[in-house]
Every structure is written in structure tokens, then in C-alpha cells.
Amino acid sequence: MEITYEKALQLDTNDLLRDYKSQFVNDENMIYLDGNSLGKLPKQTIELTSNIVQQQWGNRLIRSWNENWMDLSSRIATKIATIVGAREDEIFVGDSTSLNLYKLAFAALYAKPEQHKIVSDELNFPTDLYVIQGLVKHQFNNHFLELVKSDDGITIQETEIEKRLDKQTALITLSHVAYKSAFMYNMELVNKLAYENNSLVIWDLSHAAGAVPVELNKSGADMAVGCTYKYLNGGPGAPAYLYVRKDLQEKFANPITSWFSHQKPFDFDLNYQAIPTIHKFAVGTPNVISMAAIEPGLDISIEAGISKIRAKSIKQTNFMMELIEQELIPLGFTVATPKNERIRGSHISIQHADAYRINRAMIEPQKGEKVVIPDFRPPNNIRLGIAPLYTSYSDIYQAIGRIKTIMEQKEYEKFSNEKLSVT
Ligand SMILES: *Cc1c(COP(=O)(O)O)cnc(C)c1O
């Protein structure tokens, strides 16, 4: 049966999470489908950050460290722990995802000097691979990285990972949800395979946390990293986090030793002594303003509840898939995301030879049309991200309708294929 706009409106009316949209800054003339790259601004963050800048920094100055800032990272770690199924003493908040991956990968390889193989896959986010390549080049010369291939460019069977595991394998590092295709690994299964093989796993949760249930403890995960500016709505360049399971923490050392991971930084002792907690992964002074800005987004996700967010995400990705079938497949698009919701995150990639120009036409419409913001990933993917906290069914309906119009009117032809610096 054909999907109509009335159907979308009816789904919005029955949506249990529909009121959360008003907690974010919205623009009536824009449909935002890029929350998997930079989440929206929670209204509460505006007031909070202005208070931190004016009051805490402006008026209280250095006194704010004791009054507000020293506890900030632990408080935020506790909230992230809730979202990723970890204990609060297993999460450190700070630095970028790339830097956190560097610290943990170094720690893992250093702890297993006899094993020289690192396994990842070709669906992984490039920065993760670059970090590993750098470690192999500069610090672990006897190590090597093996990339598992994807036959369809969309999925990888866990058995393909298993085939690469042997006595040599020290570390497996994978994205839980792949940034381009949205394919999602069975985390528990991979953890089990790694454990049986005496290898460690580092998960990158950047495209998963806040969109799909993550159970680091229950699934037996060793280590993880992730960012807070995507589905968690923490703001551009917001501090990332890392996770190390409690019983493993003692074995691992931070390769970048600094005063904020010292047992007593304010003793100003000349010799380094690592603090024996997850805070040993700190590197220098925390980014107070951007760290504080993460909290309202976390609070919204926790209040809404990840299981409700996931239930809506599944409904909405299925709704979008059906609309794509109905409206876009006949126009030459293909879907580059798993059809099976159980192995799919919260975005959908569609492909077209003119993807880049279509993406531009969505963002820069002719007068009167709504702006629709997806993003482009080479060679020819348009990613349509669904953030259930603020994406509505009518947004999805209208966005797919816009793509159809752009194709029928050939609106994309007036754009060049020259790429802007951020796509
Ligand atoms: C967004 C993203 C990153 C970003 O890393 P930064 O160091 O924060 O720039 C890393 N990994 C994955 C899987 C991502 O989706």
C-alpha cells in the first residue's frame, strides 16, 4: 500500500517521543538528517554554557575549579556509563575519539608484546585505521594490520572476523555501527570470539551510543571509545570518552603521562605516579566549557531512554526504507544499508551516480522549498541520519519527496561536482 503524508502525520501523533523535539533548537524551514554527524543544540545548553562563561569563569575564576569543575568529568562519566552499559568507574571523559583510541590501542599492544597482529575491517571509520597505522609505523614495528573485506560493501559476517583470529592476534578494533553503511556488529559474539582467542577488542561506539542499545558490561567488552557530538548532542568537537573494563584496568598504562593522571597532581612531585583508576587515562587539563556542554544532551537521552529511542529508530528507518523503495528506487537509487533492522544502526545510505550534486541541491534548494541536510560520503553515498529525539515521520516523508523532486526537475544539474571542504 502506498505511503502517504497523512500516514506520516498519524505516526507523528502516536509517537511517544514526539515532545523531545521541542527541547532542541529547530528551524521550521529545515529538515535535519545529519544528527549522526553533528547532533542538534539542546536549548538548555545555551543557558548552561552562558552561565559557565559568565558566572563560573567570569566571576568565580580559579575558585570554580573546586566549586564546579573538578567533579565535572566524573559526573558526566556516570551519565555516559548509563548510556553504554558500563560502570561509572570504567568511563573516562575527555580528548577526542582518535586520541582515546591511540591511548587504548597502545595500552593493549604494550600489554601483549608477544602477539603482533591487529585486525580491523574496511568499513571502519578512517581515523581509526590511521591511528593504528601510525602506531605500527612509529612504535610497534613488528606489528601488522589486517583489514577484513566486505563482499557487498555494506556488511561483514562475524565469522569473517573469526577467520583472522590466531595466536598472533593481539587486538581487534571495530566500529560497532559502521559510519557509511550503518551495518551493526553483534558485539557480544565478537567479544566471545576474541576472548576464546586470547585477543583484546576495542569498540568504537561513535555511531552507536545514543542510537542503539550498547551493553559493554553484559556483552563482555574489553575496551571502547566514542564521541559525544553525534547522537548524544554534545556540540562540535565535544570531548569523547573511553571505557576499560574494571578488571583490565590494572594491566593497562596510558602512553601519555601527565599531571592530571597523577595520583596527587597538586603535590607537584617531580616523579610520575599514575592514579590507579580510570582517570589514569586523562591527558592534561580537561576542556571545561565543552565538557560541561555535553550534559544536557546526555540528560535528554537518559530521560527518553535508549530502548524507546531504539524502538522509534527501527520504526523510522523501516518507514524511510519503504519510502525509498516507493519513490527513489524507480529513479535509479540503490540502498547501501542492511535491510535487516537487527544489524542496522540509525541512518540509511543511498547511492546514486550524481549523489554529490543531489546532496548539494537538497542543502541549497530553490526558493520556497525546505532545506534538507543529509551528508555525502564518497564515492557516491548520501547518508540520511535519523535522530529519534528530533526527527519526525513527516520530516522523513518530506525529505524523500524533496529528493524525488530534485531528480524529476533535474535541479542537481546546476551544481558542480567540485567538493566543498566539509561534506
Ligand atoms: C565520528 C567518528 C570519529 C571521530 O573521531 P574524532 O577523533 O572525534 O574526530 C571516530 N570514529 C568513528 C567511528 C566516528 O563515527
mmCIF file of N, CA, C and O and ligand atoms in Angstrom, residues 36-37 95-99 124-128 175-179 204-207 225-227 229-230 237-238 240 383, ligand 1:
data_model
loop_
_atom_site.group_PDB
_atom_site.id
_atom_site.type_symbol
_atom_site.label_atom_id
_atom_site.label_comp_id
_atom_site.label_asym_id
_atom_site.label_seq_id
_atom_site.Cartn_x
_atom_site.Cartn_y
_atom_site.Cartn_z
ATOM 1 N N ASN A 36 23.691 12.181 12.933
ATOM 2 C CA ASN A 36 24.731 11.171 13.122
ATOM 3 C C ASN A 36 26.115 11.746 12.837
ATOM 4 O O ASN A 36 27.113 11.041 12.909
ATOM 5 N N SER A 37 26.173 13.044 12.497
ATOM 6 C CA SER A 37 27.465 13.666 12.250
ATOM 7 C C SER A 37 27.681 14.820 13.237
ATOM 8 O O SER A 37 28.738 14.939 13.840
ATOM 9 N N ASP A 95 39.349 14.412 25.738
ATOM 10 C CA ASP A 95 40.102 14.205 24.499
ATOM 11 C C ASP A 95 39.188 13.825 23.334
ATOM 12 O O ASP A 95 37.982 13.778 23.472
ATOM 13 N N SER A 96 39.790 13.539 22.183
ATOM 14 C CA SER A 96 38.985 13.153 21.020
ATOM 15 C C SER A 96 38.910 11.628 20.940
ATOM 16 O O SER A 96 39.679 10.922 21.596
ATOM 17 N N THR A 97 38.018 11.136 20.127
ATOM 18 C CA THR A 97 37.918 9.691 19.913
ATOM 19 C C THR A 97 39.243 9.145 19.377
ATOM 20 O O THR A 97 39.715 8.097 19.817
ATOM 21 N N SER A 98 39.841 9.885 18.453
ATOM 22 C CA SER A 98 41.104 9.427 17.865
ATOM 23 C C SER A 98 42.178 9.278 18.940
ATOM 24 O O SER A 98 42.884 8.267 18.991
ATOM 25 N N LEU A 99 42.295 10.287 19.797
ATOM 26 C CA LEU A 99 43.318 10.229 20.845
ATOM 27 C C LEU A 99 43.012 9.104 21.844
ATOM 28 O O LEU A 99 43.924 8.397 22.289
ATOM 29 N N ASN A 124 35.500 0.338 8.582
ATOM 30 C CA ASN A 124 35.788 1.168 9.754
ATOM 31 C C ASN A 124 35.997 2.630 9.364
ATOM 32 O O ASN A 124 36.361 2.949 8.230
ATOM 33 N N PHE A 125 35.794 3.510 10.333
ATOM 34 C CA PHE A 125 35.998 4.945 10.123
ATOM 35 C C PHE A 125 37.496 5.184 9.901
ATOM 36 O O PHE A 125 38.326 4.701 10.682
ATOM 37 N N PRO A 126 37.861 5.921 8.847
ATOM 38 C CA PRO A 126 39.286 6.037 8.514
ATOM 39 C C PRO A 126 40.178 6.496 9.667
ATOM 40 O O PRO A 126 41.291 5.989 9.808
ATOM 41 N N THR A 127 39.733 7.416 10.520
ATOM 42 C CA THR A 127 40.637 7.873 11.580
ATOM 43 C C THR A 127 41.104 6.699 12.446
ATOM 44 O O THR A 127 42.252 6.654 12.885
ATOM 45 N N ASP A 128 40.238 5.722 12.660
ATOM 46 C CA ASP A 128 40.610 4.563 13.471
ATOM 47 C C ASP A 128 41.755 3.792 12.813
ATOM 48 O O ASP A 128 42.683 3.338 13.483
ATOM 49 N N SER A 175 34.264 -0.641 14.474
ATOM 50 C CA SER A 175 33.144 0.241 14.818
ATOM 51 C C SER A 175 31.931 -0.634 15.094
ATOM 52 O O SER A 175 31.633 -1.547 14.314
ATOM 53 N N HIS A 176 31.215 -0.342 16.160
ATOM 54 C CA HIS A 176 30.006 -1.117 16.454
ATOM 55 C C HIS A 176 28.982 -0.913 15.335
ATOM 56 O O HIS A 176 28.414 -1.865 14.812
ATOM 57 N N VAL A 177 28.768 0.364 14.961
ATOM 58 C CA VAL A 177 27.923 0.685 13.799
ATOM 59 C C VAL A 177 28.820 1.377 12.772
ATOM 60 O O VAL A 177 29.508 2.349 13.102
ATOM 61 N N ALA A 178 28.813 0.870 11.546
ATOM 62 C CA ALA A 178 29.692 1.412 10.504
ATOM 63 C C ALA A 178 29.199 2.784 10.044
ATOM 64 O O ALA A 178 27.999 2.970 9.815
ATOM 65 N N TYR A 179 30.134 3.718 9.906
ATOM 66 C CA TYR A 179 29.726 5.104 9.637
ATOM 67 C C TYR A 179 29.049 5.284 8.287
ATOM 68 O O TYR A 179 28.226 6.170 8.122
ATOM 69 N N ASP A 204 34.553 1.050 18.712
ATOM 70 C CA ASP A 204 34.285 2.472 18.527
ATOM 71 C C ASP A 204 32.765 2.637 18.485
ATOM 72 O O ASP A 204 32.101 2.113 17.594
ATOM 73 N N LEU A 205 32.249 3.370 19.463
ATOM 74 C CA LEU A 205 30.792 3.491 19.631
ATOM 75 C C LEU A 205 30.229 4.785 19.031
ATOM 76 O O LEU A 205 29.064 5.110 19.256
ATOM 77 N N SER A 206 31.054 5.510 18.277
ATOM 78 C CA SER A 206 30.638 6.851 17.840
ATOM 79 C C SER A 206 29.285 6.878 17.130
ATOM 80 O O SER A 206 28.485 7.780 17.345
ATOM 81 N N HIS A 207 29.032 5.891 16.270
ATOM 82 C CA HIS A 207 27.762 5.874 15.538
ATOM 83 C C HIS A 207 26.705 5.018 16.226
ATOM 84 O O HIS A 207 25.646 4.762 15.653
ATOM 85 N N VAL A 225 35.778 3.226 22.781
ATOM 86 C CA VAL A 225 35.919 4.683 22.674
ATOM 87 C C VAL A 225 34.670 5.198 21.953
ATOM 88 O O VAL A 225 33.938 4.417 21.340
ATOM 89 N N GLY A 226 34.441 6.487 22.017
ATOM 90 C CA GLY A 226 33.304 7.031 21.274
ATOM 91 C C GLY A 226 33.223 8.527 21.431
ATOM 92 O O GLY A 226 33.842 9.104 22.331
ATOM 93 N N CYS A 227 32.474 9.164 20.543
ATOM 94 C CA CYS A 227 32.356 10.615 20.614
ATOM 95 C C CYS A 227 30.979 10.998 21.152
ATOM 96 O O CYS A 227 30.065 10.185 21.226
ATOM 97 N N TYR A 229 29.400 14.055 20.135
ATOM 98 C CA TYR A 229 28.767 15.140 19.359
ATOM 99 C C TYR A 229 27.814 14.652 18.291
ATOM 100 O O TYR A 229 27.263 15.444 17.557
ATOM 101 N N LYS A 230 27.630 13.329 18.201
ATOM 102 C CA LYS A 230 26.692 12.805 17.190
ATOM 103 C C LYS A 230 25.316 12.617 17.841
ATOM 104 O O LYS A 230 24.669 13.582 18.179
ATOM 105 N N GLY A 237 33.026 19.144 18.321
ATOM 106 C CA GLY A 237 34.304 18.877 18.972
ATOM 107 C C GLY A 237 34.183 18.578 20.457
ATOM 108 O O GLY A 237 35.169 18.675 21.201
ATOM 109 N N ALA A 238 33.005 18.209 20.925
ATOM 110 C CA ALA A 238 32.816 17.901 22.349
ATOM 111 C C ALA A 238 33.755 16.770 22.763
ATOM 112 O O ALA A 238 34.083 15.895 21.958
ATOM 113 N N ALA A 240 35.393 13.379 23.920
ATOM 114 C CA ALA A 240 34.995 11.985 23.703
ATOM 115 C C ALA A 240 35.119 11.218 25.026
ATOM 116 O O ALA A 240 35.314 11.815 26.089
ATOM 117 N N ARG A 383 24.030 10.034 2.994
ATOM 118 C CA ARG A 383 23.605 9.445 4.272
ATOM 119 C C ARG A 383 22.423 10.221 4.827
ATOM 120 O O ARG A 383 22.474 11.447 4.938
HETATM 121 C C1 LIG B 1 32.806 10.487 14.209
HETATM 122 C C2 LIG B 1 33.698 9.333 14.415
HETATM 123 C C3 LIG B 1 35.009 9.510 14.913
HETATM 124 C C4 LIG B 1 35.540 10.890 15.154
HETATM 125 O O1 LIG B 1 36.766 10.916 15.759
HETATM 126 P P1 LIG B 1 37.330 12.287 16.372
HETATM 127 O O2 LIG B 1 38.655 11.933 16.871
HETATM 128 O O3 LIG B 1 36.356 12.724 17.442
HETATM 129 O O4 LIG B 1 37.364 13.306 15.278
HETATM 130 C C5 LIG B 1 35.761 8.390 15.142
HETATM 131 N N1 LIG B 1 35.285 7.156 14.888
HETATM 132 C C6 LIG B 1 34.038 6.954 14.404
HETATM 133 C C7 LIG B 1 33.527 5.569 14.161
HETATM 134 C C8 LIG B 1 33.212 8.036 14.142
HETATM 135 O O5 LIG B 1 31.977 7.852 13.653
#
